[in-house]
Amino acid sequence: MRTLGILGLLGALALYRAQPIDCTAISLQAIIDTARDGATIAIAPGVCAENLIITKNLTLEGAGGGQTVLRGSKPGFPVVLVQSDTPITVTLKHLTLANAPKASDTPQHGKECALFYPELLCPSGLQVRGAAHAIAESVRIVRNPWVGVYVLDTAQVLVHSSEIIENGWGVYVSPDASVELRDSRVERSRENGLEIWGTASVQRTLIRSNGRSGVESVGTVGVFDSEIVQNRGSGVLLVGASRTELIANEIAQNGLWGVAAQLRTCGYLADNFRGSAVLDQNRIFGNRLGAVCLP
């Protein structure tokens, strides 16, 4: 890890408002740790090989266009961890969060990593914990082995105009947490595109070519004006006591059903649905087993 003398750090702090930080020469974590609450830190083009921990109100802004890359260097940890026991807001803009390195002794699934190995935190792109709020604006979150956007505890995340591509899970939300996706893409996840145990609102988002379901709803989920297409499993899978609203979406060319409950009559191994679903003005076509399988 880079070290920074006190004079060098003071000089960097004096400059970070006026010009972007060169994270290949200066520790970005050191800048974050000493920045004032509510500061904005601009980051120059380049690859920042650090795992970042943010525990205060802060904005990190890159150069956009894939030029500023935050790449994890510590195996088993997220590229960016936002955590606080009290509400804070962290905004990430025009950045790429990529390639959190996998630890050889972590289990094979992201959610198991957090539940059973919390000290590892999980090699996700963005992990938000505690009472923290995070905003990802025009961010690319790619090729992280567990979860692209991992929302735990009572955390809240807004993702807009962003891409979440080629991660283990695209977005995973635990029971008391929430996420809002707008005008984004969730594609080519190894597992589910979205797995929602808490609350999610999805608007004008493309959910495509994920390895299992496009959306697995276990909590409270609303999907509006979005495309859920070409996923290997069902476009939308309803599980447990989920409450799901699907309005004005295109749900097409998925490998199982367009929309299905986890029931034996739909081809699943157990009857595990006692929730509710509202479907209106959706275009559901070309799914291998059919359009809808609900009680």
Tab-separated table of C-alpha atoms in Angstrom:
chain	number	residue	atom	x	y	z
A	1	MET	CA	0.000	0.000	0.000
A	2	ARG	CA	1.219	3.510	-0.741
A	3	THR	CA	2.317	5.625	2.216
A	4	LEU	CA	1.990	9.385	2.309
A	5	GLY	CA	4.049	11.698	4.500
A	6	ILE	CA	2.251	14.361	6.496
A	7	LEU	CA	3.438	17.172	4.222
A	8	GLY	CA	2.363	15.261	1.133
A	9	LEU	CA	-1.039	14.513	2.626
A	10	LEU	CA	-1.595	18.134	3.653
A	11	GLY	CA	-0.651	19.229	0.169
A	12	ALA	CA	-3.043	16.747	-1.399
A	13	LEU	CA	-5.864	17.876	0.885
A	14	ALA	CA	-5.280	21.469	-0.140
A	15	LEU	CA	-5.493	20.511	-3.814
A	16	TYR	CA	-8.298	17.955	-4.009
A	17	ARG	CA	-11.012	20.580	-4.303
A	18	ALA	CA	-9.185	22.426	-7.069
A	19	GLN	CA	-7.953	19.549	-9.207
A	20	PRO	CA	-8.602	15.811	-9.463
A	21	ILE	CA	-6.624	13.434	-7.275
A	22	ASP	CA	-4.164	11.117	-9.013
A	23	CYS	CA	-4.939	7.894	-7.159
A	24	THR	CA	-1.977	6.134	-8.763
A	25	ALA	CA	0.333	8.421	-6.782
A	26	ILE	CA	-1.640	9.193	-3.612
A	27	SER	CA	-3.700	6.932	-1.346
A	28	LEU	CA	-7.341	7.713	-2.034
A	29	GLN	CA	-8.314	6.154	1.303
A	30	ALA	CA	-6.020	8.607	3.106
A	31	ILE	CA	-7.721	11.496	1.331
A	32	ILE	CA	-11.152	10.119	2.290
A	33	ASP	CA	-10.163	9.634	5.928
A	34	THR	CA	-9.007	13.228	6.338
A	35	ALA	CA	-11.634	14.949	4.171
A	36	ARG	CA	-14.225	17.085	5.896
A	37	ASP	CA	-17.745	15.732	6.257
A	38	GLY	CA	-19.720	16.513	3.099
A	39	ALA	CA	-16.658	17.036	0.895
A	40	THR	CA	-16.487	16.295	-2.835
A	41	ILE	CA	-13.349	14.516	-4.035
A	42	ALA	CA	-12.628	14.524	-7.766
A	43	ILE	CA	-10.516	11.626	-9.057
A	44	ALA	CA	-8.428	11.835	-12.213
A	45	PRO	CA	-8.452	9.145	-14.919
A	46	GLY	CA	-6.545	6.035	-13.894
A	47	VAL	CA	-6.868	2.756	-12.010
A	48	CYS	CA	-7.135	3.093	-8.225
A	49	ALA	CA	-6.047	-0.256	-6.767
A	50	GLU	CA	-7.600	0.122	-3.312
A	51	ASN	CA	-10.548	-1.133	-1.298
A	52	LEU	CA	-12.279	1.979	0.010
A	53	ILE	CA	-14.217	2.384	3.268
A	54	ILE	CA	-16.438	5.457	3.617
A	55	THR	CA	-18.057	6.337	6.950
A	56	LYS	CA	-19.025	10.006	6.443
A	57	ASN	CA	-21.075	12.178	4.095
A	58	LEU	CA	-18.965	12.333	0.941
A	59	THR	CA	-19.023	12.528	-2.859
A	60	LEU	CA	-16.484	10.722	-5.054
A	61	GLU	CA	-16.525	11.859	-8.677
A	62	GLY	CA	-14.504	10.322	-11.481
A	63	ALA	CA	-13.779	11.463	-15.011
A	64	GLY	CA	-16.557	9.358	-16.592
A	65	GLY	CA	-16.430	7.288	-19.745
A	66	GLY	CA	-14.771	4.394	-17.930
A	67	GLN	CA	-11.650	6.481	-17.345
A	68	THR	CA	-11.619	6.356	-13.530
A	69	VAL	CA	-11.589	2.778	-12.260
A	70	LEU	CA	-11.750	1.716	-8.622
A	71	ARG	CA	-10.401	-1.826	-8.515
A	72	GLY	CA	-10.264	-3.883	-5.348
A	73	SER	CA	-6.868	-5.085	-4.175
A	74	LYS	CA	-7.732	-6.935	-0.934
A	75	PRO	CA	-9.176	-10.428	-1.506
A	76	GLY	CA	-12.622	-11.035	-0.050
A	77	PHE	CA	-13.572	-7.368	0.423
A	78	PRO	CA	-15.815	-4.990	-1.553
A	79	VAL	CA	-14.341	-2.374	-3.844
A	80	VAL	CA	-16.306	0.315	-1.968
A	81	LEU	CA	-17.819	-0.238	1.475
A	82	VAL	CA	-20.176	2.436	2.797
A	83	GLN	CA	-21.137	1.904	6.419
A	84	SER	CA	-22.421	3.901	9.369
A	85	ASP	CA	-24.600	3.270	12.409
A	86	THR	CA	-26.201	6.687	11.860
A	87	PRO	CA	-27.584	8.090	8.585
A	88	ILE	CA	-24.993	9.364	6.119
A	89	THR	CA	-25.199	9.945	2.364
A	90	VAL	CA	-22.396	8.913	0.034
A	91	THR	CA	-22.569	9.737	-3.677
A	92	LEU	CA	-20.490	7.989	-6.341
A	93	LYS	CA	-20.432	9.609	-9.799
A	94	HIS	CA	-18.815	8.731	-13.126
A	95	LEU	CA	-16.780	5.825	-11.722
A	96	THR	CA	-16.162	2.174	-12.561
A	97	LEU	CA	-16.128	-0.303	-9.639
A	98	ALA	CA	-14.552	-3.489	-10.896
A	99	ASN	CA	-12.875	-6.784	-10.137
A	100	ALA	CA	-13.125	-7.163	-6.375
A	101	PRO	CA	-10.692	-10.060	-5.847
A	102	LYS	CA	-12.164	-13.302	-4.598
A	103	ALA	CA	-10.702	-14.846	-1.451
A	104	SER	CA	-9.952	-18.540	-1.850
A	105	ASP	CA	-11.584	-19.456	1.476
A	106	THR	CA	-14.906	-17.684	0.924
A	107	PRO	CA	-17.968	-19.758	-0.012
A	108	GLN	CA	-19.338	-19.926	-3.506
A	109	HIS	CA	-22.318	-17.594	-3.095
A	110	GLY	CA	-22.397	-13.913	-2.249
A	111	LYS	CA	-25.289	-13.997	0.206
A	112	GLU	CA	-23.624	-16.826	2.164
A	113	CYS	CA	-20.465	-14.755	2.303
A	114	ALA	CA	-22.226	-11.933	4.157
A	115	LEU	CA	-24.385	-14.130	6.364
A	116	PHE	CA	-21.784	-16.623	7.504
A	117	TYR	CA	-18.493	-14.797	6.937
A	118	PRO	CA	-19.322	-11.170	7.843
A	119	GLU	CA	-15.703	-10.384	8.663
A	120	LEU	CA	-14.876	-10.859	4.977
A	121	LEU	CA	-17.600	-8.408	3.921
A	122	CYS	CA	-17.677	-10.081	0.485
A	123	PRO	CA	-15.929	-9.139	-2.769
A	124	SER	CA	-18.763	-7.018	-4.124
A	125	GLY	CA	-18.631	-3.840	-6.175
A	126	LEU	CA	-20.572	-1.580	-3.800
A	127	GLN	CA	-21.607	-2.786	-0.351
A	128	VAL	CA	-23.754	-0.532	1.861
A	129	ARG	CA	-24.398	-1.383	5.513
A	130	GLY	CA	-25.892	-0.035	8.711
A	131	ALA	CA	-28.039	3.094	8.343
A	132	ALA	CA	-26.043	4.484	5.421
A	133	HIS	CA	-27.535	5.858	2.208
A	134	ALA	CA	-25.656	5.648	-1.079
A	135	ILE	CA	-26.273	7.126	-4.525
A	136	ALA	CA	-24.632	5.643	-7.614
A	137	GLU	CA	-24.963	8.017	-10.566
A	138	SER	CA	-23.518	7.120	-13.974
A	139	VAL	CA	-21.474	4.330	-12.410
A	140	ARG	CA	-20.316	1.044	-13.984
A	141	ILE	CA	-20.153	-1.907	-11.568
A	142	VAL	CA	-18.599	-4.826	-13.400
A	143	ARG	CA	-17.003	-8.242	-12.957
A	144	ASN	CA	-17.253	-8.527	-9.171
A	145	PRO	CA	-17.491	-12.188	-8.137
A	146	TRP	CA	-20.247	-11.855	-5.526
A	147	VAL	CA	-22.711	-8.980	-5.853
A	148	GLY	CA	-22.630	-5.800	-7.899
A	149	VAL	CA	-24.699	-3.723	-5.432
A	150	TYR	CA	-25.096	-5.338	-2.002
A	151	VAL	CA	-27.521	-3.581	0.399
A	152	LEU	CA	-27.665	-4.831	3.993
A	153	ASP	CA	-29.136	-3.929	7.399
A	154	THR	CA	-31.366	-0.819	7.020
A	155	ALA	CA	-29.263	0.786	4.294
A	156	GLN	CA	-30.814	2.545	1.294
A	157	VAL	CA	-29.346	2.827	-2.202
A	158	LEU	CA	-30.365	4.790	-5.290
A	159	VAL	CA	-28.839	3.650	-8.587
A	160	HIS	CA	-29.528	5.674	-11.701
A	161	SER	CA	-28.099	5.916	-15.200
A	162	SER	CA	-25.721	3.094	-14.286
A	163	GLU	CA	-24.592	-0.342	-15.491
A	164	ILE	CA	-24.329	-3.450	-13.295
A	165	ILE	CA	-22.787	-6.113	-15.507
A	166	GLU	CA	-21.123	-9.530	-15.135
A	167	ASN	CA	-21.282	-9.790	-11.354
A	168	GLY	CA	-22.276	-12.798	-9.231
A	169	TRP	CA	-25.653	-11.278	-8.351
A	170	GLY	CA	-26.540	-7.971	-9.942
A	171	VAL	CA	-28.336	-6.436	-6.947
A	172	TYR	CA	-29.026	-8.133	-3.605
A	173	VAL	CA	-31.165	-6.421	-0.943
A	174	SER	CA	-31.544	-7.869	2.566
A	175	PRO	CA	-34.915	-7.871	4.416
A	176	ASP	CA	-34.785	-4.416	6.067
A	177	ALA	CA	-32.886	-2.633	3.299
A	178	SER	CA	-34.116	-0.893	0.147
A	179	VAL	CA	-32.971	-0.008	-3.347
A	180	GLU	CA	-34.258	2.183	-6.161
A	181	LEU	CA	-33.071	1.633	-9.739
A	182	ARG	CA	-33.777	4.117	-12.506
A	183	ASP	CA	-32.668	4.193	-16.129
A	184	SER	CA	-30.041	1.507	-15.582
A	185	ARG	CA	-28.917	-1.906	-16.867
A	186	VAL	CA	-28.451	-5.163	-14.954
A	187	GLU	CA	-26.980	-7.759	-17.281
A	188	ARG	CA	-25.120	-11.064	-17.416
A	189	SER	CA	-25.064	-11.794	-13.685
A	190	ARG	CA	-24.045	-15.335	-12.827
A	191	GLU	CA	-27.107	-15.700	-10.556
A	192	ASN	CA	-30.232	-13.509	-10.299
A	193	GLY	CA	-30.218	-10.064	-11.816
A	194	LEU	CA	-32.082	-8.697	-8.785
A	195	GLU	CA	-32.734	-10.648	-5.586
A	196	ILE	CA	-34.917	-8.563	-3.304
A	197	TRP	CA	-35.718	-9.611	0.268
A	198	GLY	CA	-36.395	-6.036	1.336
A	199	THR	CA	-37.911	-3.261	-0.783
A	200	ALA	CA	-37.164	-2.289	-4.378
A	201	SER	CA	-38.523	0.157	-6.924
A	202	VAL	CA	-37.310	-0.353	-10.496
A	203	GLN	CA	-38.070	2.111	-13.289
A	204	ARG	CA	-37.004	2.158	-16.940
A	205	THR	CA	-34.317	-0.459	-16.377
A	206	LEU	CA	-33.045	-3.255	-18.620
A	207	ILE	CA	-32.664	-6.623	-16.841
A	208	ARG	CA	-31.204	-9.000	-19.392
A	209	SER	CA	-29.295	-12.260	-19.829
A	210	ASN	CA	-28.848	-13.106	-16.159
A	211	GLY	CA	-27.981	-16.670	-15.151
A	212	ARG	CA	-31.141	-17.354	-13.136
A	213	SER	CA	-34.216	-15.143	-12.792
A	214	GLY	CA	-34.232	-11.565	-13.951
A	215	VAL	CA	-35.962	-10.533	-10.709
A	216	GLU	CA	-36.487	-12.777	-7.689
A	217	SER	CA	-39.006	-11.054	-5.438
A	218	VAL	CA	-39.097	-12.196	-1.824
A	219	GLY	CA	-39.988	-8.796	-0.361
A	220	THR	CA	-41.864	-5.751	-1.664
A	221	VAL	CA	-41.022	-5.012	-5.284
A	222	GLY	CA	-42.387	-2.662	-7.930
A	223	VAL	CA	-41.125	-2.795	-11.520
A	224	PHE	CA	-42.346	-0.163	-13.977
A	225	ASP	CA	-41.660	0.570	-17.666
A	226	SER	CA	-38.725	-1.841	-17.733
A	227	GLU	CA	-37.474	-4.695	-19.914
A	228	ILE	CA	-36.921	-8.130	-18.353
A	229	VAL	CA	-35.661	-10.246	-21.208
A	230	GLN	CA	-33.530	-13.244	-22.149
A	231	ASN	CA	-32.829	-14.405	-18.602
A	232	ARG	CA	-32.056	-18.096	-18.156
A	233	GLY	CA	-34.785	-18.660	-15.557
A	234	SER	CA	-38.121	-16.883	-15.256
A	235	GLY	CA	-38.294	-13.198	-15.975
A	236	VAL	CA	-39.841	-12.562	-12.546
A	237	LEU	CA	-39.995	-15.236	-9.819
A	238	LEU	CA	-42.288	-14.611	-6.831
A	239	VAL	CA	-41.273	-16.309	-3.583
A	240	GLY	CA	-42.692	-16.524	-0.058
A	241	ALA	CA	-44.846	-13.630	1.144
A	242	SER	CA	-43.605	-11.262	-1.547
A	243	ARG	CA	-45.764	-8.356	-2.676
A	244	THR	CA	-44.987	-7.537	-6.277
A	245	GLU	CA	-46.324	-4.945	-8.702
A	246	LEU	CA	-45.454	-5.193	-12.404
A	247	ILE	CA	-46.731	-2.329	-14.550
A	248	ALA	CA	-46.085	-1.561	-18.241
A	249	ASN	CA	-43.041	-3.821	-18.627
A	250	GLU	CA	-41.801	-5.974	-21.485
A	251	ILE	CA	-41.123	-9.482	-20.152
A	252	ALA	CA	-39.940	-11.599	-23.039
A	253	GLN	CA	-37.798	-14.494	-24.231
A	254	ASN	CA	-36.912	-15.807	-20.789
A	255	GLY	CA	-35.856	-19.432	-20.319
A	256	LEU	CA	-38.767	-20.440	-18.074
A	257	TRP	CA	-41.898	-18.343	-17.412
A	258	GLY	CA	-42.411	-14.675	-17.984
A	259	VAL	CA	-43.821	-14.325	-14.449
A	260	ALA	CA	-44.106	-17.289	-12.076
A	261	ALA	CA	-44.693	-18.109	-8.438
A	262	GLN	CA	-42.483	-20.681	-6.759
A	263	LEU	CA	-45.043	-23.489	-6.913
A	264	ARG	CA	-44.970	-27.133	-7.963
A	265	THR	CA	-47.606	-26.408	-10.588
A	266	CYS	CA	-45.119	-24.001	-12.180
A	267	GLY	CA	-42.363	-26.627	-12.213
A	268	TYR	CA	-40.544	-25.660	-9.015
A	269	LEU	CA	-39.606	-28.196	-6.342
A	270	ALA	CA	-41.737	-26.765	-3.519
A	271	ASP	CA	-44.844	-24.691	-2.915
A	272	ASN	CA	-43.355	-21.507	-1.522
A	273	PHE	CA	-45.606	-18.604	-2.412
A	274	ARG	CA	-48.243	-16.984	-0.219
A	275	GLY	CA	-47.890	-13.404	-1.361
A	276	SER	CA	-49.639	-11.166	-3.870
A	277	ALA	CA	-49.005	-9.885	-7.372
A	278	VAL	CA	-50.487	-7.069	-9.447
A	279	LEU	CA	-49.864	-7.180	-13.201
A	280	ASP	CA	-51.121	-4.473	-15.547
A	281	GLN	CA	-50.289	-3.333	-19.080
A	282	ASN	CA	-47.310	-5.667	-19.419
A	283	ARG	CA	-46.206	-7.161	-22.736
A	284	ILE	CA	-45.353	-10.778	-21.917
A	285	PHE	CA	-44.381	-12.974	-24.851
A	286	GLY	CA	-41.918	-15.533	-26.156
A	287	ASN	CA	-41.085	-17.103	-22.783
A	288	ARG	CA	-40.272	-20.816	-23.080
A	289	LEU	CA	-42.857	-22.208	-20.613
A	290	GLY	CA	-45.472	-19.518	-21.088
A	291	ALA	CA	-46.436	-16.016	-20.039
A	292	VAL	CA	-47.701	-16.297	-16.450
A	293	CYS	CA	-47.930	-19.056	-13.822
A	294	LEU	CA	-49.653	-17.772	-10.685
A	295	PRO	CA	-52.147	-19.324	-8.236
